[in-house]
mmCIF file with all atom_site columns, C-alpha atoms in Angstrom:
data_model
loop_
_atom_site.group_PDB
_atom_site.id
_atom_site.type_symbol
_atom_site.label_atom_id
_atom_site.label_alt_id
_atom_site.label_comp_id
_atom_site.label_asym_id
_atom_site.label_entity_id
_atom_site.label_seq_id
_atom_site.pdbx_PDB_ins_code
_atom_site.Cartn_x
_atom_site.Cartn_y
_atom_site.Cartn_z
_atom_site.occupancy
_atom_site.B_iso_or_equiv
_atom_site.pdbx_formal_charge
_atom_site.auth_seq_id
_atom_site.auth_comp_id
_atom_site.auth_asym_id
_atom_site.auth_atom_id
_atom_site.pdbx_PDB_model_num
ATOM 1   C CA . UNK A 1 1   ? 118.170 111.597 98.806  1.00 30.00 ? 1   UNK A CA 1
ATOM 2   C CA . UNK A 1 2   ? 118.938 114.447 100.983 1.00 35.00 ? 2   UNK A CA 1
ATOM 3   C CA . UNK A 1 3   ? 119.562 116.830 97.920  1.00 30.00 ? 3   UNK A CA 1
ATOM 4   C CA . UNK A 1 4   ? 116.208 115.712 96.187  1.00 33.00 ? 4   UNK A CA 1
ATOM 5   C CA . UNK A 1 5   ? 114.440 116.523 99.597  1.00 38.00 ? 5   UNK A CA 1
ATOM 6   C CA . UNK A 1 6   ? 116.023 119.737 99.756  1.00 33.00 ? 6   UNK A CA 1
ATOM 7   C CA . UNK A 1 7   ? 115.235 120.403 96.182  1.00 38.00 ? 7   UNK A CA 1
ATOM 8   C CA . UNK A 1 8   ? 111.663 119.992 97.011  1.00 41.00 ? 8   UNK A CA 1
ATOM 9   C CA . UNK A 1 9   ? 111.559 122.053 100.003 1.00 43.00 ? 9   UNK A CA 1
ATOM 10  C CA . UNK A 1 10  ? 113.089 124.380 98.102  1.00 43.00 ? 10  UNK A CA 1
ATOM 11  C CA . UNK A 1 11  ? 110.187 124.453 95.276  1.00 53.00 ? 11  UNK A CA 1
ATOM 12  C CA . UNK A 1 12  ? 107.874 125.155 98.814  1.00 46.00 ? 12  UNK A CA 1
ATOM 13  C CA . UNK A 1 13  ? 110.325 127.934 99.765  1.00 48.00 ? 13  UNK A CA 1
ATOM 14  C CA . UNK A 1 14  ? 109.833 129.460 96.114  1.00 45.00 ? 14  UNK A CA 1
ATOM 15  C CA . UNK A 1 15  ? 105.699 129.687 97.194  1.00 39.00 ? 15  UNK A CA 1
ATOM 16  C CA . UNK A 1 16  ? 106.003 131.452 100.160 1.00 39.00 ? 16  UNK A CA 1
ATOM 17  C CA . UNK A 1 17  ? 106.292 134.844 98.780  1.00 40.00 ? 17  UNK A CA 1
ATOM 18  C CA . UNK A 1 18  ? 103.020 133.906 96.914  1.00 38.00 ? 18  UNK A CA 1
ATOM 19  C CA . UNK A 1 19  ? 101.106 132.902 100.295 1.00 37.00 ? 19  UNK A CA 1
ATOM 20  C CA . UNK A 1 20  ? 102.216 136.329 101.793 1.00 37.00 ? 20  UNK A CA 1
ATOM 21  C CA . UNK A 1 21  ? 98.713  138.222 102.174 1.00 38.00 ? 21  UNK A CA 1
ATOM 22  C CA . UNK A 1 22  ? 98.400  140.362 98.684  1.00 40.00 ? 22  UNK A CA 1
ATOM 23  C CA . UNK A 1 23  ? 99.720  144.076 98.747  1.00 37.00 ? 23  UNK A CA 1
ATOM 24  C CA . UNK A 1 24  ? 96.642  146.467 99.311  1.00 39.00 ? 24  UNK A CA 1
ATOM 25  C CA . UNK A 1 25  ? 97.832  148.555 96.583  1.00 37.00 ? 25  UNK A CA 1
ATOM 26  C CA . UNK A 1 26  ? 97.984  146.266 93.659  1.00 37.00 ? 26  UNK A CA 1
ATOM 27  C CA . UNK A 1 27  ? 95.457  146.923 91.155  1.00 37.00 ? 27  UNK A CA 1
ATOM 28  C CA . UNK A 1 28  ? 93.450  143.650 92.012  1.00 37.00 ? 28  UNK A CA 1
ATOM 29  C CA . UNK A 1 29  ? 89.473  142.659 92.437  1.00 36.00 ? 29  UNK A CA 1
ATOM 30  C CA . UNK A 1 30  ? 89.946  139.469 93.912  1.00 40.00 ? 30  UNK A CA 1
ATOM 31  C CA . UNK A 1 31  ? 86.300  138.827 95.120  1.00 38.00 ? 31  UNK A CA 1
ATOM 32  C CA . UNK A 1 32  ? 83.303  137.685 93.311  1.00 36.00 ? 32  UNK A CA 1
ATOM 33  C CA . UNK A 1 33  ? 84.204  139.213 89.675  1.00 41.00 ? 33  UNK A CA 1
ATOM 34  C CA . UNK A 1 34  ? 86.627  136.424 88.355  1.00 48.00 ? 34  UNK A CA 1
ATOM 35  C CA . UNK A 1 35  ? 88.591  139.179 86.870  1.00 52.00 ? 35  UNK A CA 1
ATOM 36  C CA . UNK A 1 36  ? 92.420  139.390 87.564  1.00 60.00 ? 36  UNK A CA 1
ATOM 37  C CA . UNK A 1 37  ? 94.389  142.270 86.464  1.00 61.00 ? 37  UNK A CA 1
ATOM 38  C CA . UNK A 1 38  ? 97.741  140.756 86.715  1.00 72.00 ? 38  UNK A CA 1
ATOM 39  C CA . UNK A 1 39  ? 100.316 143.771 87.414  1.00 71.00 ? 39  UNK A CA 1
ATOM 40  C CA . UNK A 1 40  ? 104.037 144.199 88.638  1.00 74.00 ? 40  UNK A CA 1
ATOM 41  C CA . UNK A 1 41  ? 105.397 140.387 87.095  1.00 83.00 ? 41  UNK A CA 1
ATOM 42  C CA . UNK A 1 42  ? 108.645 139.146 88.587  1.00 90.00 ? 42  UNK A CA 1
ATOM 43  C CA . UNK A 1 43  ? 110.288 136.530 86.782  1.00 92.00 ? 43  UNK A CA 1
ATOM 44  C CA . UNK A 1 44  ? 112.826 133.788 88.133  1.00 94.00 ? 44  UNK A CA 1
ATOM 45  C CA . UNK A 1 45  ? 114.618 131.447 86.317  1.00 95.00 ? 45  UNK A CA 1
ATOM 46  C CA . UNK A 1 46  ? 115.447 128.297 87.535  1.00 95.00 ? 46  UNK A CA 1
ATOM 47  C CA . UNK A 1 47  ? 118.127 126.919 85.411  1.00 95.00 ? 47  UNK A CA 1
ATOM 48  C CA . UNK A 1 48  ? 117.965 123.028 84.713  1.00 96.00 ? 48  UNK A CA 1
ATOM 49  C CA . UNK A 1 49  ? 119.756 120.874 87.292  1.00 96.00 ? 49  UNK A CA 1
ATOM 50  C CA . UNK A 1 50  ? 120.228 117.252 87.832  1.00 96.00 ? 50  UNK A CA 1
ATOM 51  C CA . UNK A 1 51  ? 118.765 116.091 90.755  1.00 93.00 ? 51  UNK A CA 1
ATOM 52  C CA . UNK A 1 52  ? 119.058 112.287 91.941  1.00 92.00 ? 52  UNK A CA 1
ATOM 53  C CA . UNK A 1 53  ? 116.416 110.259 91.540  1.00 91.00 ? 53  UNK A CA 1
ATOM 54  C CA . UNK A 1 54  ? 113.607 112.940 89.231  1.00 94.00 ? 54  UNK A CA 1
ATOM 55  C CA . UNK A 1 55  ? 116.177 113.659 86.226  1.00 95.00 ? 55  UNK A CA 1
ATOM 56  C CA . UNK A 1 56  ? 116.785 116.707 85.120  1.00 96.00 ? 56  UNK A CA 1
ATOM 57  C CA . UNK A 1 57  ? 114.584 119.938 86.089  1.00 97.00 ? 57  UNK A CA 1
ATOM 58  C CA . UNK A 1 58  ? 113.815 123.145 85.419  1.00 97.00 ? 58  UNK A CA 1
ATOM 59  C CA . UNK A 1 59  ? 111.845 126.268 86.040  1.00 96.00 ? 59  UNK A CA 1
ATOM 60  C CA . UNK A 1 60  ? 110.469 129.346 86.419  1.00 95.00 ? 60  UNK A CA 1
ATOM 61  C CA . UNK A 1 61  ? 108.554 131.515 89.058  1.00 95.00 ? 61  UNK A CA 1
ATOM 62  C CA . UNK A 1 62  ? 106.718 134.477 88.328  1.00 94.00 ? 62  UNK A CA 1
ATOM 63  C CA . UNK A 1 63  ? 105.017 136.442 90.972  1.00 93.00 ? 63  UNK A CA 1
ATOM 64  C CA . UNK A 1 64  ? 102.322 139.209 90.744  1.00 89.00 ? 64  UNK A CA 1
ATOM 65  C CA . UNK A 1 65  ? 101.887 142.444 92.673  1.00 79.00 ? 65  UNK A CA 1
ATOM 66  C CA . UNK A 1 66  ? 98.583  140.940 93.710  1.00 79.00 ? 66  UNK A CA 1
ATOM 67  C CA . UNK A 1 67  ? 100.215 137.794 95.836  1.00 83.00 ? 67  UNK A CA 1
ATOM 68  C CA . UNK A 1 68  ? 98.904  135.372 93.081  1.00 93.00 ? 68  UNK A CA 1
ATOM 69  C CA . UNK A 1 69  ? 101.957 133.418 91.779  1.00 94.00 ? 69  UNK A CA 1
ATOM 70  C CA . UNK A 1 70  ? 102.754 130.326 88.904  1.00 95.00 ? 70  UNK A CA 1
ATOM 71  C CA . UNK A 1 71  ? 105.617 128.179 89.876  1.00 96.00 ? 71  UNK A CA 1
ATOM 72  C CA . UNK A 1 72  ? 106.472 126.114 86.353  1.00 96.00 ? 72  UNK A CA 1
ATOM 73  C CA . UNK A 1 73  ? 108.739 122.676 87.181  1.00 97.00 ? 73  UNK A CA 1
ATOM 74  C CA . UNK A 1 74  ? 109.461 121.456 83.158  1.00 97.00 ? 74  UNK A CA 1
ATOM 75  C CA . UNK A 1 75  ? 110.886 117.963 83.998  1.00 97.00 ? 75  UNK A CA 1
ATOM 76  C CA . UNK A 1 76  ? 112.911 115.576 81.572  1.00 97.00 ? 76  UNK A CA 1
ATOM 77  C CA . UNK A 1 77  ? 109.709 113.140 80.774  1.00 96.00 ? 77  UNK A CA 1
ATOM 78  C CA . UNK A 1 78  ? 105.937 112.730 81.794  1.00 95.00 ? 78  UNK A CA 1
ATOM 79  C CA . UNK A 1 79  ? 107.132 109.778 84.193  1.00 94.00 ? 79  UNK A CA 1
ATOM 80  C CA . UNK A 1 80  ? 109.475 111.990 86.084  1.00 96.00 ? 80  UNK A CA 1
ATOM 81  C CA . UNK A 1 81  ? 106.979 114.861 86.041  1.00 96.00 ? 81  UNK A CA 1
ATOM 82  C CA . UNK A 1 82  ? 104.530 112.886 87.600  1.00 95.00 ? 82  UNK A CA 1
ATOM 83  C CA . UNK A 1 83  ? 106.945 112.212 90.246  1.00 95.00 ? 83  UNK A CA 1
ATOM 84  C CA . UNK A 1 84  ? 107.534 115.756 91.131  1.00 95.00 ? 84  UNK A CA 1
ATOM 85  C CA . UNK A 1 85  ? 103.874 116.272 91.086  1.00 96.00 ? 85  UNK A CA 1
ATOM 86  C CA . UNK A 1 86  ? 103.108 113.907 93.976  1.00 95.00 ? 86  UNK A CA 1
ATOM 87  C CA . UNK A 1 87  ? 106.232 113.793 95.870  1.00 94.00 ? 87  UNK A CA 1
ATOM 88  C CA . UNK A 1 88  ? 105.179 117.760 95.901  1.00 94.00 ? 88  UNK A CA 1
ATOM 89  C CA . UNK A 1 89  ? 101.511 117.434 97.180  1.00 94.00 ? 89  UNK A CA 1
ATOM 90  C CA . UNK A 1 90  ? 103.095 114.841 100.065 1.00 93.00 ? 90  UNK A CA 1
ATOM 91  C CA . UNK A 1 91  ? 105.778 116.957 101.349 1.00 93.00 ? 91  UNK A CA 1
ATOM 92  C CA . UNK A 1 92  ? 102.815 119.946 101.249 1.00 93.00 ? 92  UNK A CA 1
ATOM 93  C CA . UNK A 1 93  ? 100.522 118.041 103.706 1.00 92.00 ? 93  UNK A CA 1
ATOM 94  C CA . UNK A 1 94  ? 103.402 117.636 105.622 1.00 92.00 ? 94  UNK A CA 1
ATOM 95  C CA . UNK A 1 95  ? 103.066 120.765 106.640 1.00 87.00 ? 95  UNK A CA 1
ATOM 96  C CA . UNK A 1 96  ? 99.999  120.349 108.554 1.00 88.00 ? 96  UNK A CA 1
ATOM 97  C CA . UNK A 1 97  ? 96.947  122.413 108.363 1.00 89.00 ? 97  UNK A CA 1
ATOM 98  C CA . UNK A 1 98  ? 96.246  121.709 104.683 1.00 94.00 ? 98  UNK A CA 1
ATOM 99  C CA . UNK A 1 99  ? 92.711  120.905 103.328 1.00 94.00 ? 99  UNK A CA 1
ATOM 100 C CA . UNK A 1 100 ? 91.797  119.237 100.341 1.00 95.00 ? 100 UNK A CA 1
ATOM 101 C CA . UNK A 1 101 ? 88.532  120.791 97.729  1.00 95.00 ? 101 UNK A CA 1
ATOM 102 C CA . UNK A 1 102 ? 87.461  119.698 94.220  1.00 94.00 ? 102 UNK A CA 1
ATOM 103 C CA . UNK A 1 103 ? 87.004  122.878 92.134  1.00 94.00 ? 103 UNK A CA 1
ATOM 104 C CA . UNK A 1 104 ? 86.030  122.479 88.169  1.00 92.00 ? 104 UNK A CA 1
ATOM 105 C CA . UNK A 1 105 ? 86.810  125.499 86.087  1.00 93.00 ? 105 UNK A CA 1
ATOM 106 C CA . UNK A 1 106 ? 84.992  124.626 82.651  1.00 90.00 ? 106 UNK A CA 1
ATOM 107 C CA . UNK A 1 107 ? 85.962  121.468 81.639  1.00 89.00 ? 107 UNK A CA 1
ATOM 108 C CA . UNK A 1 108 ? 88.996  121.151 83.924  1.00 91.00 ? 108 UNK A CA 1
ATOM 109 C CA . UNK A 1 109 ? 88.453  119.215 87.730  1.00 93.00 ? 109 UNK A CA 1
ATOM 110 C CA . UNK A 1 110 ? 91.243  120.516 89.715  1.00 94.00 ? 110 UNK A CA 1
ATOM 111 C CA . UNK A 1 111 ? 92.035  119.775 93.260  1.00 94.00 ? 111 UNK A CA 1
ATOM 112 C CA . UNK A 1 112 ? 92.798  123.089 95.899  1.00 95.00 ? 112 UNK A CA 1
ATOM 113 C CA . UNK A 1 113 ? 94.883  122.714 98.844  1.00 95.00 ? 113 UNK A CA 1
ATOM 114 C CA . UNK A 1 114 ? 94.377  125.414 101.113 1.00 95.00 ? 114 UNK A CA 1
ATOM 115 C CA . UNK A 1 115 ? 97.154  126.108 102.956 1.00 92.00 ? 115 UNK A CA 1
ATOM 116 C CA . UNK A 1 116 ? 95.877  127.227 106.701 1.00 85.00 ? 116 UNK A CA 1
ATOM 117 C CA . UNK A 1 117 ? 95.709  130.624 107.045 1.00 84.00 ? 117 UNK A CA 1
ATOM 118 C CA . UNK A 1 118 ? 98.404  131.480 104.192 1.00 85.00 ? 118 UNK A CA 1
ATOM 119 C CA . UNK A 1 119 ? 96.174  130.998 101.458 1.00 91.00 ? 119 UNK A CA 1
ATOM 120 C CA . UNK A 1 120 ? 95.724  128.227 98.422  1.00 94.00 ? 120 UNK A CA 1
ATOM 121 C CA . UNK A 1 121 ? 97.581  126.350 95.747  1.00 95.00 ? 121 UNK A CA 1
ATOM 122 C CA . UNK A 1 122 ? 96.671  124.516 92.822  1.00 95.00 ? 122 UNK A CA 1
ATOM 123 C CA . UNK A 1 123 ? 98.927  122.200 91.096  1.00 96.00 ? 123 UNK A CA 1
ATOM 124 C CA . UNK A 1 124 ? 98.242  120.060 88.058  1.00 95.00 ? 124 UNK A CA 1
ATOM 125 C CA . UNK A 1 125 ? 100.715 118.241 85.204  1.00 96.00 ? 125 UNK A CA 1
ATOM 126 C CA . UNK A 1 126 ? 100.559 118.331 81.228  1.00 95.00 ? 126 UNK A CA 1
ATOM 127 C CA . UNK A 1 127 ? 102.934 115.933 80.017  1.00 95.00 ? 127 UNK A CA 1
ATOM 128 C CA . UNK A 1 128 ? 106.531 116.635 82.093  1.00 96.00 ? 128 UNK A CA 1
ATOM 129 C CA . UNK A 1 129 ? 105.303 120.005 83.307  1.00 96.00 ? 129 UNK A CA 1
ATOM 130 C CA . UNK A 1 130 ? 104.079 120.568 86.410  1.00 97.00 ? 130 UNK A CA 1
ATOM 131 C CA . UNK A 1 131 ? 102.462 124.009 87.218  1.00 96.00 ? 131 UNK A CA 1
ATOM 132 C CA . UNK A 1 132 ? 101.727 125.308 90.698  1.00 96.00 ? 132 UNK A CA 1
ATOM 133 C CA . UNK A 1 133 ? 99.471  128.143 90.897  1.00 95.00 ? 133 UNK A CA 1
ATOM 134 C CA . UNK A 1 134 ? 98.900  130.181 94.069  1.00 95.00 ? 134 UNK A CA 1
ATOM 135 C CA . UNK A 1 135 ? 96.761  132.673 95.725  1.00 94.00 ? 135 UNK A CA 1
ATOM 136 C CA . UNK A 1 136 ? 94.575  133.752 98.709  1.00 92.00 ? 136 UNK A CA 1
ATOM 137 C CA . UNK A 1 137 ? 91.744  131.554 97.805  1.00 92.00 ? 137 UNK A CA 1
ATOM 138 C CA . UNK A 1 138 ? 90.089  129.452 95.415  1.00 93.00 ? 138 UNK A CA 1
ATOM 139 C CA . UNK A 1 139 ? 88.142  132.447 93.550  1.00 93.00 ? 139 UNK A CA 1
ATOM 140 C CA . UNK A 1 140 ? 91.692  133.972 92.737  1.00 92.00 ? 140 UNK A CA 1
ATOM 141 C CA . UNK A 1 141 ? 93.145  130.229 91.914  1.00 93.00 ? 141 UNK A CA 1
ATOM 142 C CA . UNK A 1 142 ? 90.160  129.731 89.245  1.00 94.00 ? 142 UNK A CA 1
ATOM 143 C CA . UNK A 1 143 ? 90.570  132.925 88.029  1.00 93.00 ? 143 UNK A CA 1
ATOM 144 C CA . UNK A 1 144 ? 94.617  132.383 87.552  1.00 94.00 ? 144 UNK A CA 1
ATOM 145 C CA . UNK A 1 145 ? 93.864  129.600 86.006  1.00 94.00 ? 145 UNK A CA 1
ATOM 146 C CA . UNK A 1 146 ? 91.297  131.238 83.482  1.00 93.00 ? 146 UNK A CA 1
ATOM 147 C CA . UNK A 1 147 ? 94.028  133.591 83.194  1.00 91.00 ? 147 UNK A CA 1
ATOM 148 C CA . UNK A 1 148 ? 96.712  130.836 81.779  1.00 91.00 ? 148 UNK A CA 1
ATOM 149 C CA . UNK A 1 149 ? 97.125  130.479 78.031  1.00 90.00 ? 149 UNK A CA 1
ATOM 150 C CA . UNK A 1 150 ? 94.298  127.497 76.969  1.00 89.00 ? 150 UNK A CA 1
ATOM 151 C CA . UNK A 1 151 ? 97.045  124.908 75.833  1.00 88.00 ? 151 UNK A CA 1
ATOM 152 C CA . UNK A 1 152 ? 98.673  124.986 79.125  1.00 90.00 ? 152 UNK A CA 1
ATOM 153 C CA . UNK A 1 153 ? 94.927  124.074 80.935  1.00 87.00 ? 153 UNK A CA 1
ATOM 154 C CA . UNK A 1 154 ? 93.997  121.166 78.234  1.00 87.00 ? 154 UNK A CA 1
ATOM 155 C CA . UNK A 1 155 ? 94.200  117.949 78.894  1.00 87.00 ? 155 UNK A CA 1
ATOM 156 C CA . UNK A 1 156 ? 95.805  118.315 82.340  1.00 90.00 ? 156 UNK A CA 1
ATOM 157 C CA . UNK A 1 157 ? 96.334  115.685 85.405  1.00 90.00 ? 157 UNK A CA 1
ATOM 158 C CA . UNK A 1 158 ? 95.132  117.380 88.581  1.00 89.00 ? 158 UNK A CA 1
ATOM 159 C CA . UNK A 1 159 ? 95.526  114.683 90.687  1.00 90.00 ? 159 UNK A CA 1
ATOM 160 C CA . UNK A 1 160 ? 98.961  113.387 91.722  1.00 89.00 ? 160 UNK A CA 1
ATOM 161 C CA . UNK A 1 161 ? 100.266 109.601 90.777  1.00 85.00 ? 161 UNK A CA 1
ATOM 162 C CA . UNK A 1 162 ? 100.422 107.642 94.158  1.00 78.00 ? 162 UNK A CA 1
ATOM 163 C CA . UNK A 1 163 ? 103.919 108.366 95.243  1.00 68.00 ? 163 UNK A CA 1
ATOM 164 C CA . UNK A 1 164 ? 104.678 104.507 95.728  1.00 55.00 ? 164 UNK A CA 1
ATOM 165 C CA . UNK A 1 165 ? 102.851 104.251 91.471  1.00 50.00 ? 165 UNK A CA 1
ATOM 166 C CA . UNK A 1 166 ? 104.954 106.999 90.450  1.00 49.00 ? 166 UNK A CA 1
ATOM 167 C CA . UNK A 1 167 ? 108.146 105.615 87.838  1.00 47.00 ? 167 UNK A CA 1
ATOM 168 C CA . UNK A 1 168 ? 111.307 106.597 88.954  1.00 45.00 ? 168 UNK A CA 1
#
């Protein structure tokens, strides 16, 4: 239990750099144009591990000049996926200071938490992977999320599974 928690916080930790105001010089209009111009990628890879109690899990971070990040957890089935997903929104309003919004980008109803004052995530599951997007605010999260490839925004699950519904 105390590894899976750590694992979590962990996946948090991984965000932080994202939440970090954006660098002034990155080629970015953030504000009121819906256009990103996504510059200066970092890449991590998170190698698959066992952990006790959500399977096996793996990932990848990449992280933009512009302090917009995607944080990609690729979990062994939906079930466990689904897991990570809400045991992940939980421990985030743990934190304090984080406020819910509904925000539909086309077809897709997505829920932001805005993480007081550091900024705004979205998170949302297709089959076992969970992707966490974040930025400064909701105008940069819909535009990341414009900015993901259309089969990774189709038929999505924005909200999480009720940690005490989720199948372990």
């Amino acid at each position: 239990m105390r590894l899976a928690r750590t694992a979590i916080l962990l996946l948090l930790a991984a965000l932080t750099p994202a939440l970090a105001q954006p660098n002034p010089n990155a080629k970015h209009s953030p504000h009121h144009t819906g256009q990103l111009h996504l510059n200066g990628a970092a890449t991590t890879a998170f190698p698959a591990r066992d952990l006790r109690g959500y399977g096996r899990l793996s990932g990848d971070l990449v992280v933009w000049e512009a302090g917009l990040s995607r944080l990609r957890i690729v979990a062994a089935d939906d079930a466990k996926a689904a897991l990570v997903h809400a045991k992940f929104v939980s421990d985030l309003h743990l934190l304090g200071g984080v406020r819910d919004e509904a925000l539909s980008v086309g077809e897709a109803k997505l829920i932001v938490h805005h993480v007081a004052p550091d900024g705004a995530l979205l998170a949302w599951r297709q089959g076992a992977v969970l992707t966490v997007l974040a930025a400064t605010d909701a105008e940069d999260l819909a535009a990341l999320f414009r900015a993901q490839p259309e089969r990774e925004r189709a038929e999505i699950e924005a909200e999480p599974t009720e940690i005490g519904r989720a199948h372990v």
